[in-house]
PDB file of C-alpha atoms in Angstrom:
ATOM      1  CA  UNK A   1       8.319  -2.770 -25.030  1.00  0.00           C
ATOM      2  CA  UNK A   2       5.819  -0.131 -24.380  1.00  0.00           C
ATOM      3  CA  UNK A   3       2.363  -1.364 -24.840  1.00  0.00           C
ATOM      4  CA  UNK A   4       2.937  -5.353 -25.022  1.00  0.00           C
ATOM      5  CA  UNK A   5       2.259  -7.437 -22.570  1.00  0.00           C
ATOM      6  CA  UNK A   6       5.515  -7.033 -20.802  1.00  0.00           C
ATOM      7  CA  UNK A   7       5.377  -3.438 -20.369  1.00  0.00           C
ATOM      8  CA  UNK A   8       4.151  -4.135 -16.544  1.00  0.00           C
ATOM      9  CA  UNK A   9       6.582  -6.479 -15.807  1.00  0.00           C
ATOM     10  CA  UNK A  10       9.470  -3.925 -16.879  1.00  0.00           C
ATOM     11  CA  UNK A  11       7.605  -0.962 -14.757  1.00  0.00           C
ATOM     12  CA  UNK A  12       7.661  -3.525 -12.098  1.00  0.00           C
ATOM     13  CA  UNK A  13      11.534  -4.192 -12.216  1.00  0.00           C
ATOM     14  CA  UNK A  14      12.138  -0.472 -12.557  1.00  0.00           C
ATOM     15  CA  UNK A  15      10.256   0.317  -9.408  1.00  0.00           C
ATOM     16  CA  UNK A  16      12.479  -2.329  -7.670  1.00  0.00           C
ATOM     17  CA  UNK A  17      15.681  -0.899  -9.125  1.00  0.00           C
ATOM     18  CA  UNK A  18      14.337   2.594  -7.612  1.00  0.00           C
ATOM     19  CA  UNK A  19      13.619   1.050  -4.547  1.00  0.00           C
ATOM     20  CA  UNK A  20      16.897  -0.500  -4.170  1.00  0.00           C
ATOM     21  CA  UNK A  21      18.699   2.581  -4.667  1.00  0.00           C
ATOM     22  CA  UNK A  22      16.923   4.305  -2.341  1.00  0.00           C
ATOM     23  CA  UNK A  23      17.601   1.586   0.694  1.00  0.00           C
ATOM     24  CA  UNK A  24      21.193   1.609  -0.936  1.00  0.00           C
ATOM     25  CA  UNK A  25      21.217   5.317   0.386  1.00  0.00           C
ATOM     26  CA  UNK A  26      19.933   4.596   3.308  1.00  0.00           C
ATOM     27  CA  UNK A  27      21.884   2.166   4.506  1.00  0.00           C
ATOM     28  CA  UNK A  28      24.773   4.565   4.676  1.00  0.00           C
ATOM     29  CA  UNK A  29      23.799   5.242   8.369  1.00  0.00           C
ATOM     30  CA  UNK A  30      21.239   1.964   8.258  1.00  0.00           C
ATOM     31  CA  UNK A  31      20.576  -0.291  11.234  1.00  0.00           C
ATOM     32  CA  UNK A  32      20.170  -4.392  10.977  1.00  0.00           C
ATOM     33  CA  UNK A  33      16.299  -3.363   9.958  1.00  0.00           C
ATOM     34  CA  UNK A  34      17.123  -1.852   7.211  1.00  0.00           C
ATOM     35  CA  UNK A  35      19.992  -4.099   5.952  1.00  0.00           C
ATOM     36  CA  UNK A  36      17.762  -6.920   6.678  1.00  0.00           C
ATOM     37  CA  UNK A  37      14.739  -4.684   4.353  1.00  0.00           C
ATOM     38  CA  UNK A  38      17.382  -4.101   1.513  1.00  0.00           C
ATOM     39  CA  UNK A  39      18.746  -8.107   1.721  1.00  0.00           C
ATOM     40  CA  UNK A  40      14.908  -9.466   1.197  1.00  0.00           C
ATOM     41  CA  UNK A  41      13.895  -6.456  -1.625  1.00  0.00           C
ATOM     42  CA  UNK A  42      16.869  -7.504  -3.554  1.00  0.00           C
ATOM     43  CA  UNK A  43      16.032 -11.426  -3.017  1.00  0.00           C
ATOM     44  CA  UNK A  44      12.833 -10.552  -4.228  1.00  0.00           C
ATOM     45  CA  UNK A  45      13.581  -8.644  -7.026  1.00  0.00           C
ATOM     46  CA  UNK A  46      16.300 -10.954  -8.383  1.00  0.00           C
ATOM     47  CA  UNK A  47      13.521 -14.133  -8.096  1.00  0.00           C
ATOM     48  CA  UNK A  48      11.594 -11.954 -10.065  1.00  0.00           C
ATOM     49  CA  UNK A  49      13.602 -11.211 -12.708  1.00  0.00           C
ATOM     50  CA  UNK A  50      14.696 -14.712 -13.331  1.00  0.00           C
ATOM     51  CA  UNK A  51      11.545 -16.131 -13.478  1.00  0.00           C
ATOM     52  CA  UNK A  52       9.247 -13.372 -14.636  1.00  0.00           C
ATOM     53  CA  UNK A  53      11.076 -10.843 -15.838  1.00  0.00           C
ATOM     54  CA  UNK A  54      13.756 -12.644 -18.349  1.00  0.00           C
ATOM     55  CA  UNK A  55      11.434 -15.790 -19.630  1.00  0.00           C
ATOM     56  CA  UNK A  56       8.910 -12.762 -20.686  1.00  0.00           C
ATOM     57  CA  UNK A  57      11.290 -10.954 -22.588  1.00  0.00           C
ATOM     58  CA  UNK A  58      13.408 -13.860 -24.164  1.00  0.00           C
ATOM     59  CA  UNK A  59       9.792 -14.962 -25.679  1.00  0.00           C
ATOM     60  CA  UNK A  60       9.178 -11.516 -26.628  1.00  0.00           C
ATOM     61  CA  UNK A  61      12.630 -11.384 -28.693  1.00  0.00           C
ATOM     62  CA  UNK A  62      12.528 -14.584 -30.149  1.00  0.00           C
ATOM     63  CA  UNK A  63       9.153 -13.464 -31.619  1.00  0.00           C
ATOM     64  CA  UNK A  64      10.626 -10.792 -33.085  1.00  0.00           C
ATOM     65  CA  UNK A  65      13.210 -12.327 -34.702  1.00  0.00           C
TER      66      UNK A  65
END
């Protein structure tokens, strides 16, 4: 997917995976501020798949079948 279209939408959802982890390690010793950060990320980032993310790449493969 490098160089089409939805090459920024995949950097996006990689950054959010990356981010994820990282509160994921943090919330080994984590507070309600960071449980509460790590609950709204992933909210985010699972909207974002589903509606960006997905309908992007299902057009994307059905072109190239």
């Amino acid at each position: 997917l490098r160089d089409t279209p939805q090459q920024a939408l995949v950097e996006h959802a990689l950054l959010d995976h990356r981010q994820l982890a990282e509160l994921k390690e943090r919330m080994r010793s984590a507070d309600r501020a960071v449980l509460r950060q790590f609950g709204q990320h992933l909210k985010a980032h699972v909207r974002f798949e589903e509606r960006e993310l997905f309908p992007a790449l299902e057009t994307r493969l059905d072109q190239a079948e």
